[in-house]
mmCIF file of C-alpha atoms and ligand atoms in Angstrom:
data_model
loop_
_atom_site.group_PDB
_atom_site.id
_atom_site.type_symbol
_atom_site.label_atom_id
_atom_site.label_comp_id
_atom_site.label_asym_id
_atom_site.label_seq_id
_atom_site.Cartn_x
_atom_site.Cartn_y
_atom_site.Cartn_z
ATOM 1 C CA MET Z 264 0.064 0.090 -0.050
ATOM 2 C CA ASP Z 265 1.267 3.281 -0.600
ATOM 3 C CA ASN Z 266 2.249 5.664 2.056
ATOM 4 C CA TYR Z 267 0.505 9.069 1.923
ATOM 5 C CA VAL Z 268 1.800 12.098 3.859
ATOM 6 C CA ILE Z 269 -1.776 13.982 3.205
ATOM 7 C CA GLU Z 270 -5.236 12.103 2.553
ATOM 8 C CA LEU Z 271 -8.195 14.081 2.183
ATOM 9 C CA ARG Z 272 -11.560 12.334 2.510
ATOM 10 C CA ARG Z 273 -14.448 14.098 1.034
ATOM 11 C CA ILE Z 274 -14.070 17.164 3.035
ATOM 12 C CA VAL Z 275 -16.545 20.008 2.748
ATOM 13 C CA LYS Z 276 -16.383 23.501 3.908
ATOM 14 C CA ARG Z 277 -19.525 25.854 3.702
ATOM 15 C CA PHE Z 278 -19.615 29.656 4.162
ATOM 16 C CA GLY Z 279 -23.240 30.282 4.498
ATOM 17 C CA SER Z 280 -24.974 28.243 1.918
ATOM 18 C CA THR Z 281 -22.348 28.108 -0.494
ATOM 19 C CA ALA Z 282 -19.750 25.125 -0.439
ATOM 20 C CA ALA Z 283 -16.311 26.947 -0.887
ATOM 21 C CA VAL Z 284 -14.940 23.309 -0.931
ATOM 22 C CA ASP Z 285 -17.431 20.654 -2.059
ATOM 23 C CA SER Z 286 -16.404 17.132 -1.242
ATOM 24 C CA VAL Z 287 -12.668 16.966 -2.179
ATOM 25 C CA SER Z 288 -10.554 13.734 -1.740
ATOM 26 C CA LEU Z 289 -6.907 13.913 -2.584
ATOM 27 C CA ASP Z 290 -4.075 11.422 -1.755
ATOM 28 C CA VAL Z 291 -0.490 12.920 -1.769
ATOM 29 C CA LYS Z 292 2.396 10.743 -1.850
ATOM 30 C CA ALA Z 293 5.750 11.339 0.051
ATOM 31 C CA GLY Z 294 8.097 13.695 -1.951
ATOM 32 C CA GLU Z 295 5.127 14.473 -4.428
ATOM 33 C CA PHE Z 296 4.677 17.905 -6.069
ATOM 34 C CA ILE Z 297 1.023 18.663 -6.436
ATOM 35 C CA THR Z 298 -0.301 21.920 -7.953
ATOM 36 C CA LEU Z 299 -4.037 23.035 -7.113
ATOM 37 C CA LEU Z 300 -4.763 25.077 -10.179
ATOM 38 C CA GLY Z 301 -8.048 27.011 -10.781
ATOM 39 C CA PRO Z 302 -9.811 30.370 -11.106
ATOM 40 C CA SER Z 303 -10.346 32.915 -8.108
ATOM 41 C CA GLY Z 304 -12.720 31.772 -5.684
ATOM 42 C CA CYS Z 305 -12.710 28.068 -6.496
ATOM 43 C CA GLY Z 306 -11.592 27.059 -2.962
ATOM 44 C CA LYS Z 307 -7.731 26.578 -3.272
ATOM 45 C CA THR Z 308 -6.782 28.665 -0.115
ATOM 46 C CA THR Z 309 -9.900 27.052 1.805
ATOM 47 C CA LEU Z 310 -8.508 23.557 0.667
ATOM 48 C CA LEU Z 311 -5.033 24.540 2.124
ATOM 49 C CA ARG Z 312 -6.223 26.047 5.253
ATOM 50 C CA MET Z 313 -8.164 22.831 6.209
ATOM 51 C CA ILE Z 314 -5.089 20.771 5.514
ATOM 52 C CA ALA Z 315 -3.016 23.238 7.687
ATOM 53 C CA GLY Z 316 -5.591 23.084 10.450
ATOM 54 C CA LEU Z 317 -6.576 26.947 10.125
ATOM 55 C CA GLU Z 318 -10.241 25.904 9.061
ATOM 56 C CA THR Z 319 -12.137 23.037 10.113
ATOM 57 C CA PRO Z 320 -14.126 20.980 7.554
ATOM 58 C CA ASP Z 321 -17.799 20.786 7.946
ATOM 59 C CA GLU Z 322 -17.611 17.390 6.756
ATOM 60 C CA GLY Z 323 -14.893 14.623 5.912
ATOM 61 C CA ALA Z 324 -11.622 14.032 7.308
ATOM 62 C CA VAL Z 325 -7.934 14.964 6.909
ATOM 63 C CA PHE Z 326 -5.233 12.304 7.554
ATOM 64 C CA LEU Z 327 -1.415 13.383 8.087
ATOM 65 C CA ASN Z 328 0.885 10.592 7.667
ATOM 66 C CA GLY Z 329 -1.703 8.210 8.061
ATOM 67 C CA ALA Z 330 -3.157 9.641 11.285
ATOM 68 C CA ASP Z 331 -6.763 11.471 11.279
ATOM 69 C CA VAL Z 332 -5.918 14.941 12.361
ATOM 70 C CA THR Z 333 -9.310 16.389 11.370
ATOM 71 C CA GLY Z 334 -9.622 17.978 14.979
ATOM 72 C CA LEU Z 335 -6.036 18.625 15.668
ATOM 73 C CA PRO Z 336 -5.095 22.493 15.874
ATOM 74 C CA ALA Z 337 -2.719 23.732 13.376
ATOM 75 C CA TYR Z 338 0.401 23.730 15.765
ATOM 76 C CA LYS Z 339 0.321 20.080 16.413
ATOM 77 C CA ARG Z 340 0.126 19.396 12.600
ATOM 78 C CA ASP Z 341 3.149 18.058 10.685
ATOM 79 C CA VAL Z 342 2.703 20.691 8.033
ATOM 80 C CA SER Z 343 3.816 24.173 7.244
ATOM 81 C CA THR Z 344 2.186 26.989 5.279
ATOM 82 C CA VAL Z 345 3.989 29.695 2.994
ATOM 83 C CA PHE Z 346 1.535 32.169 2.294
ATOM 84 C CA GLN Z 347 1.110 34.665 -0.413
ATOM 85 C CA GLN Z 348 1.584 37.533 1.951
ATOM 86 C CA TYR Z 349 4.689 36.379 3.438
ATOM 87 C CA ALA Z 350 3.693 37.792 6.771
ATOM 88 C CA LEU Z 351 6.977 38.334 8.037
ATOM 89 C CA PHE Z 352 7.446 40.454 11.382
ATOM 90 C CA PRO Z 353 8.506 43.754 10.134
ATOM 91 C CA HIS Z 354 10.426 44.475 13.552
ATOM 92 C CA LEU Z 355 12.361 41.116 13.630
ATOM 93 C CA ASP Z 356 15.699 40.591 11.427
ATOM 94 C CA VAL Z 357 15.845 37.674 8.959
ATOM 95 C CA LYS Z 358 17.305 35.152 11.614
ATOM 96 C CA ALA Z 359 14.685 36.118 14.139
ATOM 97 C CA ASN Z 360 11.924 35.688 11.526
ATOM 98 C CA VAL Z 361 13.264 32.200 10.472
ATOM 99 C CA ALA Z 362 13.759 31.179 14.337
ATOM 100 C CA PHE Z 363 10.246 32.348 15.332
ATOM 101 C CA GLY Z 364 8.576 28.958 15.013
ATOM 102 C CA LEU Z 365 11.165 27.001 16.814
ATOM 103 C CA LYS Z 366 11.195 29.530 19.724
ATOM 104 C CA ARG Z 367 7.334 28.903 20.114
ATOM 105 C CA ARG Z 368 8.062 25.149 20.039
ATOM 106 C CA ARG Z 369 10.654 25.594 23.095
ATOM 107 C CA VAL Z 370 13.402 23.831 20.880
ATOM 108 C CA ALA Z 371 16.801 24.298 22.563
ATOM 109 C CA ARG Z 372 18.739 27.481 21.870
ATOM 110 C CA SER Z 373 21.818 25.695 20.309
ATOM 111 C CA GLU Z 374 19.555 23.761 18.046
ATOM 112 C CA ILE Z 375 17.646 26.684 16.994
ATOM 113 C CA GLU Z 376 20.935 28.183 15.964
ATOM 114 C CA GLN Z 377 21.856 25.295 14.025
ATOM 115 C CA ARG Z 378 18.662 24.599 12.164
ATOM 116 C CA VAL Z 379 18.072 28.267 11.565
ATOM 117 C CA SER Z 380 21.580 28.728 9.791
ATOM 118 C CA LYS Z 381 20.838 25.690 7.851
ATOM 119 C CA ALA Z 382 17.481 27.104 6.625
ATOM 120 C CA ILE Z 383 19.044 30.230 5.652
ATOM 121 C CA ASP Z 384 21.674 28.470 3.616
ATOM 122 C CA MET Z 385 19.103 26.415 2.049
ATOM 123 C CA VAL Z 386 17.389 29.400 0.675
ATOM 124 C CA ARG Z 387 20.615 31.338 -0.093
ATOM 125 C CA LEU Z 388 20.092 34.162 2.172
ATOM 126 C CA ASN Z 389 23.627 33.862 3.782
ATOM 127 C CA GLY Z 390 24.899 37.167 4.903
ATOM 128 C CA LEU Z 391 21.507 38.877 5.179
ATOM 129 C CA ASP Z 392 20.899 37.487 8.572
ATOM 130 C CA HIS Z 393 20.490 40.692 10.091
ATOM 131 C CA ARG Z 394 18.402 42.740 7.729
ATOM 132 C CA LYS Z 395 14.714 43.422 8.295
ATOM 133 C CA PRO Z 396 12.186 42.490 5.994
ATOM 134 C CA SER Z 397 11.969 46.265 4.659
ATOM 135 C CA GLU Z 398 15.536 46.237 3.674
ATOM 136 C CA LEU Z 399 15.026 43.117 1.399
ATOM 137 C CA SER Z 400 13.630 42.777 -1.982
ATOM 138 C CA GLY Z 401 10.531 40.956 -2.899
ATOM 139 C CA GLY Z 402 12.416 37.643 -3.825
ATOM 140 C CA GLN Z 403 14.485 37.677 -0.682
ATOM 141 C CA GLN Z 404 11.525 38.136 1.627
ATOM 142 C CA GLN Z 405 9.967 35.424 -0.383
ATOM 143 C CA ARG Z 406 12.868 33.374 0.864
ATOM 144 C CA VAL Z 407 12.756 34.419 4.422
ATOM 145 C CA ALA Z 408 9.155 33.054 4.179
ATOM 146 C CA LEU Z 409 10.284 29.819 2.795
ATOM 147 C CA ALA Z 410 13.186 29.482 5.219
ATOM 148 C CA ARG Z 411 10.598 30.142 8.042
ATOM 149 C CA SER Z 412 8.490 27.204 7.093
ATOM 150 C CA LEU Z 413 11.473 24.671 6.214
ATOM 151 C CA VAL Z 414 13.124 25.132 9.447
ATOM 152 C CA LEU Z 415 10.299 23.262 11.130
ATOM 153 C CA ASN Z 416 11.552 20.226 8.997
ATOM 154 C CA PRO Z 417 7.640 19.408 7.760
ATOM 155 C CA ARG Z 418 7.209 16.666 5.756
ATOM 156 C CA SER Z 419 4.739 18.482 3.862
ATOM 157 C CA LEU Z 420 4.807 22.003 2.823
ATOM 158 C CA LEU Z 421 1.669 23.935 1.564
ATOM 159 C CA LEU Z 422 2.317 27.116 -0.337
ATOM 160 C CA ASP Z 423 -0.429 29.576 -1.567
ATOM 161 C CA GLU Z 424 0.837 31.409 -4.523
ATOM 162 C CA PRO Z 425 4.127 32.118 -3.227
ATOM 163 C CA LEU Z 426 5.523 33.770 -6.060
ATOM 164 C CA ALA Z 427 2.412 35.998 -7.110
ATOM 165 C CA ALA Z 428 4.164 39.145 -5.666
ATOM 166 C CA LEU Z 429 7.139 38.670 -7.832
ATOM 167 C CA ASP Z 430 7.857 39.968 -11.345
ATOM 168 C CA LEU Z 431 8.108 37.728 -14.116
ATOM 169 C CA LYS Z 432 11.757 37.072 -14.494
ATOM 170 C CA LEU Z 433 12.132 36.613 -10.742
ATOM 171 C CA ARG Z 434 9.106 34.361 -10.645
ATOM 172 C CA LYS Z 435 10.702 31.900 -13.199
ATOM 173 C CA GLN Z 436 14.187 31.845 -11.282
ATOM 174 C CA MET Z 437 12.382 31.070 -8.126
ATOM 175 C CA GLN Z 438 10.185 28.331 -9.815
ATOM 176 C CA ILE Z 439 13.408 26.524 -10.654
ATOM 177 C CA GLU Z 440 14.877 27.038 -7.286
ATOM 178 C CA LEU Z 441 11.725 25.919 -5.436
ATOM 179 C CA LYS Z 442 11.261 22.638 -7.706
ATOM 180 C CA ALA Z 443 15.083 21.973 -7.027
ATOM 181 C CA LEU Z 444 15.009 22.398 -3.361
ATOM 182 C CA GLN Z 445 11.515 20.260 -3.058
ATOM 183 C CA ARG Z 446 13.415 17.506 -4.992
ATOM 184 C CA ARG Z 447 16.396 17.867 -2.873
ATOM 185 C CA LEU Z 448 14.543 17.788 0.167
ATOM 186 C CA GLY Z 449 12.305 15.044 -0.811
ATOM 187 C CA ILE Z 450 9.108 16.725 1.164
ATOM 188 C CA SER Z 451 5.621 17.014 -0.529
ATOM 189 C CA PHE Z 452 4.565 20.180 -1.811
ATOM 190 C CA ILE Z 453 0.812 21.343 -2.284
ATOM 191 C CA TYR Z 454 1.405 24.391 -4.307
ATOM 192 C CA VAL Z 455 -1.486 26.786 -5.116
ATOM 193 C CA THR Z 456 -1.331 28.853 -8.341
ATOM 194 C CA HIS Z 457 -3.701 30.208 -11.112
ATOM 195 C CA ASP Z 458 -0.698 30.500 -13.565
ATOM 196 C CA GLN Z 459 -1.153 27.373 -15.892
ATOM 197 C CA GLU Z 460 2.301 27.557 -17.085
ATOM 198 C CA GLU Z 461 3.972 27.386 -13.458
ATOM 199 C CA ALA Z 462 1.505 24.461 -12.880
ATOM 200 C CA LEU Z 463 2.659 22.651 -16.094
ATOM 201 C CA THR Z 464 6.573 23.236 -15.397
ATOM 202 C CA MET Z 465 6.505 22.327 -11.774
ATOM 203 C CA SER Z 466 4.177 19.704 -10.770
ATOM 204 C CA ASP Z 467 4.419 16.018 -10.583
ATOM 205 C CA ARG Z 468 0.417 16.122 -10.904
ATOM 206 C CA ILE Z 469 -1.950 19.153 -11.416
ATOM 207 C CA ALA Z 470 -5.401 19.146 -9.835
ATOM 208 C CA VAL Z 471 -7.721 21.295 -11.517
ATOM 209 C CA MET Z 472 -10.361 22.873 -9.290
ATOM 210 C CA ASN Z 473 -13.609 24.560 -10.439
ATOM 211 C CA ALA Z 474 -16.303 25.682 -7.967
ATOM 212 C CA GLY Z 475 -15.068 23.926 -4.881
ATOM 213 C CA LYS Z 476 -14.416 20.552 -6.707
ATOM 214 C CA ILE Z 477 -11.499 18.874 -8.288
ATOM 215 C CA GLU Z 478 -12.408 18.526 -11.732
ATOM 216 C CA GLN Z 479 -9.729 16.375 -12.844
ATOM 217 C CA ILE Z 480 -5.885 15.364 -11.403
ATOM 218 C CA GLY Z 481 -3.164 14.176 -13.623
ATOM 219 C CA THR Z 482 0.253 14.742 -14.948
ATOM 220 C CA ALA Z 483 0.816 17.716 -16.897
ATOM 221 C CA GLU Z 484 0.527 15.779 -19.997
ATOM 222 C CA GLU Z 485 -2.649 13.770 -18.951
ATOM 223 C CA ILE Z 486 -4.503 17.080 -18.259
ATOM 224 C CA TYR Z 487 -3.285 18.796 -21.275
ATOM 225 C CA GLU Z 488 -3.773 15.718 -23.955
ATOM 226 C CA ARG Z 489 -6.662 14.130 -22.320
ATOM 227 C CA PRO Z 490 -8.921 16.877 -20.553
ATOM 228 C CA LEU Z 491 -12.150 15.203 -19.449
ATOM 229 C CA THR Z 492 -14.295 18.347 -19.252
ATOM 230 C CA GLU Z 493 -14.716 21.413 -21.094
ATOM 231 C CA PHE Z 494 -13.613 23.454 -18.335
ATOM 232 C CA THR Z 495 -10.083 21.664 -17.814
ATOM 233 C CA ALA Z 496 -9.624 21.996 -21.716
ATOM 234 C CA SER Z 497 -10.330 25.574 -21.936
ATOM 235 C CA PHE Z 498 -8.340 26.391 -18.430
ATOM 236 C CA ILE Z 499 -5.196 24.613 -19.615
ATOM 237 C CA GLY Z 500 -3.979 25.711 -23.167
ATOM 238 C CA GLU Z 501 -6.025 26.881 -26.075
ATOM 239 C CA SER Z 502 -8.836 24.506 -27.200
ATOM 240 C CA ASN Z 503 -11.295 24.054 -29.914
ATOM 241 C CA VAL Z 504 -14.657 22.531 -29.045
ATOM 242 C CA LEU Z 505 -16.797 21.239 -31.804
ATOM 243 C CA ASP Z 506 -20.256 19.788 -31.618
ATOM 244 C CA GLY Z 507 -20.737 16.486 -32.911
ATOM 245 C CA THR Z 508 -22.694 13.142 -33.019
ATOM 246 C CA LEU Z 509 -21.680 9.912 -31.644
ATOM 247 C CA GLU Z 510 -22.067 7.384 -34.515
ATOM 248 C CA SER Z 511 -20.238 4.525 -32.929
ATOM 249 C CA SER Z 512 -17.814 3.409 -30.163
ATOM 250 C CA SER Z 513 -15.487 0.793 -29.155
ATOM 251 C CA GLY Z 514 -13.158 0.889 -26.150
ATOM 252 C CA ASP Z 515 -11.323 3.970 -26.313
ATOM 253 C CA THR Z 516 -12.081 4.963 -29.778
ATOM 254 C CA ALA Z 517 -15.090 6.764 -31.003
ATOM 255 C CA LEU Z 518 -16.468 7.649 -34.644
ATOM 256 C CA VAL Z 519 -17.892 11.195 -34.434
ATOM 257 C CA ARG Z 520 -20.131 12.833 -37.172
ATOM 258 C CA ILE Z 521 -19.385 16.684 -37.518
ATOM 259 C CA ASN Z 522 -21.516 18.042 -40.400
ATOM 260 C CA ASP Z 523 -21.534 15.538 -43.084
ATOM 261 C CA THR Z 524 -18.055 14.077 -42.341
ATOM 262 C CA THR Z 525 -17.145 11.125 -39.873
ATOM 263 C CA ALA Z 526 -13.955 11.614 -37.998
ATOM 264 C CA ARG Z 527 -12.248 9.415 -35.441
ATOM 265 C CA ALA Z 528 -11.656 10.506 -31.875
ATOM 266 C CA CYS Z 529 -10.601 9.018 -28.488
ATOM 267 C CA LEU Z 530 -13.046 8.057 -25.714
ATOM 268 C CA ALA Z 531 -11.865 8.500 -21.969
ATOM 269 C CA GLU Z 532 -12.728 5.784 -19.575
ATOM 270 C CA SER Z 533 -15.407 7.973 -17.892
ATOM 271 C CA VAL Z 534 -17.103 9.034 -21.175
ATOM 272 C CA ARG Z 535 -17.754 5.523 -22.335
ATOM 273 C CA GLY Z 536 -21.346 4.469 -22.188
ATOM 274 C CA VAL Z 537 -22.426 7.497 -24.030
ATOM 275 C CA PRO Z 538 -25.163 6.306 -26.101
ATOM 276 C CA VAL Z 539 -24.874 6.301 -29.879
ATOM 277 C CA GLY Z 540 -26.672 8.913 -31.322
ATOM 278 C CA SER Z 541 -25.891 11.361 -28.557
ATOM 279 C CA THR Z 542 -24.925 15.117 -29.152
ATOM 280 C CA ILE Z 543 -21.224 15.345 -27.869
ATOM 281 C CA ARG Z 544 -18.485 17.809 -27.718
ATOM 282 C CA LEU Z 545 -15.196 17.139 -29.159
ATOM 283 C CA MET Z 546 -11.878 18.839 -27.870
ATOM 284 C CA ILE Z 547 -9.077 19.420 -30.341
ATOM 285 C CA ARG Z 548 -5.939 21.626 -29.677
ATOM 286 C CA PRO Z 549 -5.119 24.200 -32.305
ATOM 287 C CA GLU Z 550 -1.548 22.528 -33.203
ATOM 288 C CA LYS Z 551 -3.067 19.169 -33.629
ATOM 289 C CA ILE Z 552 -5.062 20.047 -36.769
ATOM 290 C CA THR Z 553 -3.857 19.471 -39.961
ATOM 291 C CA LEU Z 554 -4.918 21.502 -42.875
ATOM 292 C CA GLY Z 555 -5.303 20.560 -46.551
ATOM 293 C CA SER Z 556 -5.445 16.890 -46.315
ATOM 294 C CA SER Z 557 -7.098 14.908 -49.114
ATOM 295 C CA ASN Z 558 -9.985 14.026 -46.687
ATOM 296 C CA GLY Z 559 -11.269 15.641 -43.765
ATOM 297 C CA ILE Z 560 -14.124 18.241 -42.586
ATOM 298 C CA SER Z 561 -14.425 21.064 -44.973
ATOM 299 C CA GLY Z 562 -14.158 24.701 -43.997
ATOM 300 C CA THR Z 563 -13.334 28.019 -45.118
ATOM 301 C CA ILE Z 564 -10.129 29.904 -44.171
ATOM 302 C CA GLU Z 565 -11.357 33.341 -42.549
ATOM 303 C CA ALA Z 566 -8.108 34.669 -41.236
ATOM 304 C CA GLN Z 567 -4.419 33.822 -41.485
ATOM 305 C CA THR Z 568 -1.836 35.100 -39.139
ATOM 306 C CA TYR Z 569 1.896 34.874 -39.493
ATOM 307 C CA LEU Z 570 3.536 34.574 -36.246
ATOM 308 C CA GLY Z 571 7.230 33.943 -37.351
ATOM 309 C CA GLU Z 572 7.625 30.411 -36.041
ATOM 310 C CA SER Z 573 4.213 29.485 -36.499
ATOM 311 C CA THR Z 574 1.178 30.520 -38.519
ATOM 312 C CA ARG Z 575 -2.318 30.742 -37.088
ATOM 313 C CA TRP Z 576 -5.685 30.276 -39.036
ATOM 314 C CA ARG Z 577 -9.116 30.746 -38.032
ATOM 315 C CA ILE Z 578 -11.432 28.341 -40.038
ATOM 316 C CA ARG Z 579 -15.310 28.171 -40.405
ATOM 317 C CA LEU Z 580 -16.770 24.898 -40.858
ATOM 318 C CA LYS Z 581 -19.605 24.136 -43.275
ATOM 319 C CA GLY Z 582 -22.098 24.130 -40.420
ATOM 320 C CA GLY Z 583 -20.884 27.473 -39.037
ATOM 321 C CA GLN Z 584 -18.680 26.301 -36.105
ATOM 322 C CA GLU Z 585 -15.253 28.078 -35.926
ATOM 323 C CA LEU Z 586 -12.032 26.536 -34.800
ATOM 324 C CA SER Z 587 -8.457 27.829 -34.709
ATOM 325 C CA ALA Z 588 -5.371 25.863 -36.063
ATOM 326 C CA LEU Z 589 -1.827 26.427 -35.532
ATOM 327 C CA GLY Z 590 0.879 25.126 -37.791
ATOM 328 C CA GLN Z 591 4.812 25.323 -37.300
ATOM 329 C CA ASN Z 592 6.729 27.150 -40.199
ATOM 330 C CA SER Z 593 9.055 24.373 -40.401
ATOM 331 C CA GLY Z 594 10.502 25.303 -43.871
ATOM 332 C CA ARG Z 595 8.390 22.650 -45.646
ATOM 333 C CA SER Z 596 5.758 24.260 -47.920
ATOM 334 C CA SER Z 597 3.361 25.264 -45.186
ATOM 335 C CA ARG Z 598 1.101 27.226 -47.551
ATOM 336 C CA VAL Z 599 -2.300 26.020 -47.349
ATOM 337 C CA GLY Z 600 -4.281 28.648 -48.956
ATOM 338 C CA GLY Z 601 -5.387 32.228 -48.513
ATOM 339 C CA ILE Z 602 -8.498 34.022 -46.816
ATOM 340 C CA GLY Z 603 -11.552 32.617 -48.337
ATOM 341 C CA ASP Z 604 -10.083 29.522 -49.804
ATOM 342 C CA GLU Z 605 -11.650 26.291 -49.006
ATOM 343 C CA VAL Z 606 -9.546 23.687 -46.999
ATOM 344 C CA THR Z 607 -10.163 20.434 -45.175
ATOM 345 C CA ILE Z 608 -8.987 19.662 -41.571
ATOM 346 C CA SER Z 609 -8.239 16.537 -40.241
ATOM 347 C CA TRP Z 610 -6.355 15.194 -36.916
ATOM 348 C CA GLU Z 611 -4.899 11.860 -35.532
ATOM 349 C CA PRO Z 612 -7.611 10.091 -33.810
ATOM 350 C CA GLU Z 613 -5.822 10.281 -30.390
ATOM 351 C CA CYS Z 614 -5.649 13.850 -30.600
ATOM 352 C CA ALA Z 615 -9.462 14.602 -30.511
ATOM 353 C CA VAL Z 616 -11.145 13.876 -27.099
ATOM 354 C CA VAL Z 617 -14.791 13.290 -26.317
ATOM 355 C CA LEU Z 618 -15.556 15.557 -23.398
ATOM 356 C CA ALA Z 619 -17.716 14.423 -20.442
ATOM 357 C CA PRO Z 620 -21.172 16.107 -20.906
ATOM 358 C CA VAL Z 621 -21.807 18.777 -18.641
ATOM 359 C CA ALA Z 622 -24.514 18.468 -15.844
ATOM 360 C CA GLY Z 623 -27.039 21.009 -16.127
ATOM 361 C CA GLY Z 624 -25.910 21.779 -19.453
ATOM 362 C CA SER Z 625 -27.839 21.864 -22.735
ATOM 363 C CA GLY Z 626 -30.992 19.557 -23.155
ATOM 364 C CA ALA Z 627 -29.080 17.101 -25.179
ATOM 365 C CA GLU Z 628 -26.064 17.039 -22.431
ATOM 366 C CA ARG Z 629 -28.443 16.797 -19.589
ATOM 367 C CA SER Z 630 -30.131 13.553 -21.039
ATOM 368 C CA ILE Z 631 -26.562 12.220 -21.391
ATOM 369 C CA ALA Z 632 -25.693 13.245 -17.928
ATOM 370 C CA GLU Z 633 -28.865 11.372 -16.547
ATOM 371 C CA ALA Z 634 -28.093 8.343 -18.848
ATOM 372 C CA TYR Z 635 -24.626 8.315 -16.874
ATOM 373 C CA SER Z 636 -26.163 8.457 -13.402
ATOM 374 C CA SER Z 637 -28.834 5.913 -13.824
HETATM 375 N N1 ATP E 54 -13.864 33.305 5.618
HETATM 376 C C1 ATP E 54 -14.825 33.371 4.913
HETATM 377 N N2 ATP E 54 -15.978 33.773 4.764
HETATM 378 C C2 ATP E 54 -17.180 33.749 4.027
HETATM 379 N N3 ATP E 54 -16.753 33.213 2.757
HETATM 380 C C3 ATP E 54 -15.461 32.820 2.402
HETATM 381 C C4 ATP E 54 -14.452 32.912 3.605
HETATM 382 N N4 ATP E 54 -13.302 32.358 2.768
HETATM 383 C C5 ATP E 54 -13.626 32.260 1.667
HETATM 384 N N5 ATP E 54 -14.943 32.404 1.337
HETATM 385 C C6 ATP E 54 -15.165 32.059 0.082
HETATM 386 O O1 ATP E 54 -15.238 30.804 -0.370
HETATM 387 C C7 ATP E 54 -14.878 30.753 -1.726
HETATM 388 C C8 ATP E 54 -13.451 30.208 -1.866
HETATM 389 O O2 ATP E 54 -12.298 30.950 -1.493
HETATM 390 P P1 ATP E 54 -10.892 30.799 -1.726
HETATM 391 O O3 ATP E 54 -10.151 31.899 -0.742
HETATM 392 O O4 ATP E 54 -10.811 29.345 -0.965
HETATM 393 O O5 ATP E 54 -10.718 30.877 -3.064
HETATM 394 P P2 ATP E 54 -9.243 30.699 -3.943
HETATM 395 O O6 ATP E 54 -9.447 29.466 -4.947
HETATM 396 O O7 ATP E 54 -8.150 30.902 -2.950
HETATM 397 O O8 ATP E 54 -9.382 32.245 -4.813
HETATM 398 P P3 ATP E 54 -8.025 33.107 -5.067
HETATM 399 O O9 ATP E 54 -7.337 32.445 -6.205
HETATM 400 O O10 ATP E 54 -8.759 34.509 -5.240
HETATM 401 O O11 ATP E 54 -7.180 33.221 -3.982
HETATM 402 C C9 ATP E 54 -14.843 32.146 -2.388
HETATM 403 O O12 ATP E 54 -16.251 32.209 -2.824
HETATM 404 C C10 ATP E 54 -14.945 33.027 -1.113
HETATM 405 O O13 ATP E 54 -15.586 34.217 -1.093
HETATM 406 MG MG1 MG E 55 -6.664 31.868 -2.465
#
């Protein structure tokens, strides 16, 4: 059996009548880097606060290192948190800020001295021990906040948009540093961001959150290549979503009719069982579309933009649906036509994904959703 450092079992947190976190379950392995990615207000901070013990769930349970800590106060939990606003003590210098948690835990003075200097070393702040936060740059303050958490030797670290206040260049640099530090120390990170690129570069797994729920969890590649829902598809990267009809399905492949053409697509396990003849939505990334193949779905080029390394096309299909295609300007003839010309579009079957129907969506989607739950 896997050893999980954090396990969430269907936790719920309500503020008034709305559930900020709505039945979330999550397992985090030792040494794993998990990112919570989602729009503002989807419940990321509330979820972290429940793991840290700063908020009590209304339902469900939180386990840390195998033990149920749901009723345990924050200071008794083996996790540490780095907040977006670093919340450093302005009147204390770097050393005293980093030592704060250890002093409160009544750790022996000599041990504090040793652990603090090790933590300061870890985040490369040597020589700045006696500066006050106001005498440090944003990136340095961020490192103090990190050292203050790491000094407690937690098995898991919770980080709530720790880089949000930094400019782009520093943020990129800190992303690399943080990831390297996490690997080296072997501790688990739960990392909150709403920057999709940050999530893609740093994480072992990404949990996409929407309205208090984890919509999908998987590796960066799984989330990008195989989104299960339209929300995930549109939240990470660019996507085209086309309406079609399911003609037939067998295992993980499907035939989908779009206008008068049949195209192949793949079917995730959770979407199997959609009845043949249903209206479905198909997701396809712009860079996965081939233009000008001998057979495919016909459309008209409405716009063409040369972008240097690539060219982008806006294409309107016969039935009126629009989509965007992106082609690398690789040197081979990439000229497919001009504005107003007819083209055909096609894709490799594994690049088009049938999405899960949306509960409460259009009539057709609702009927599929009902068919699932029955
Ligand atoms: N103490 C509170 N009292 C009432 N409502 C709250 C409280 N804390 C959070 N909420 C609400 O719960 C929902 C989730 O908030 P949360 O702070 O977890 O979102 P978030 O995903 O961290 O957003 P952001 O990306 O903006 O930080 C929001 O609708 C928010 O208004
Ligand atoms: Mg937040």
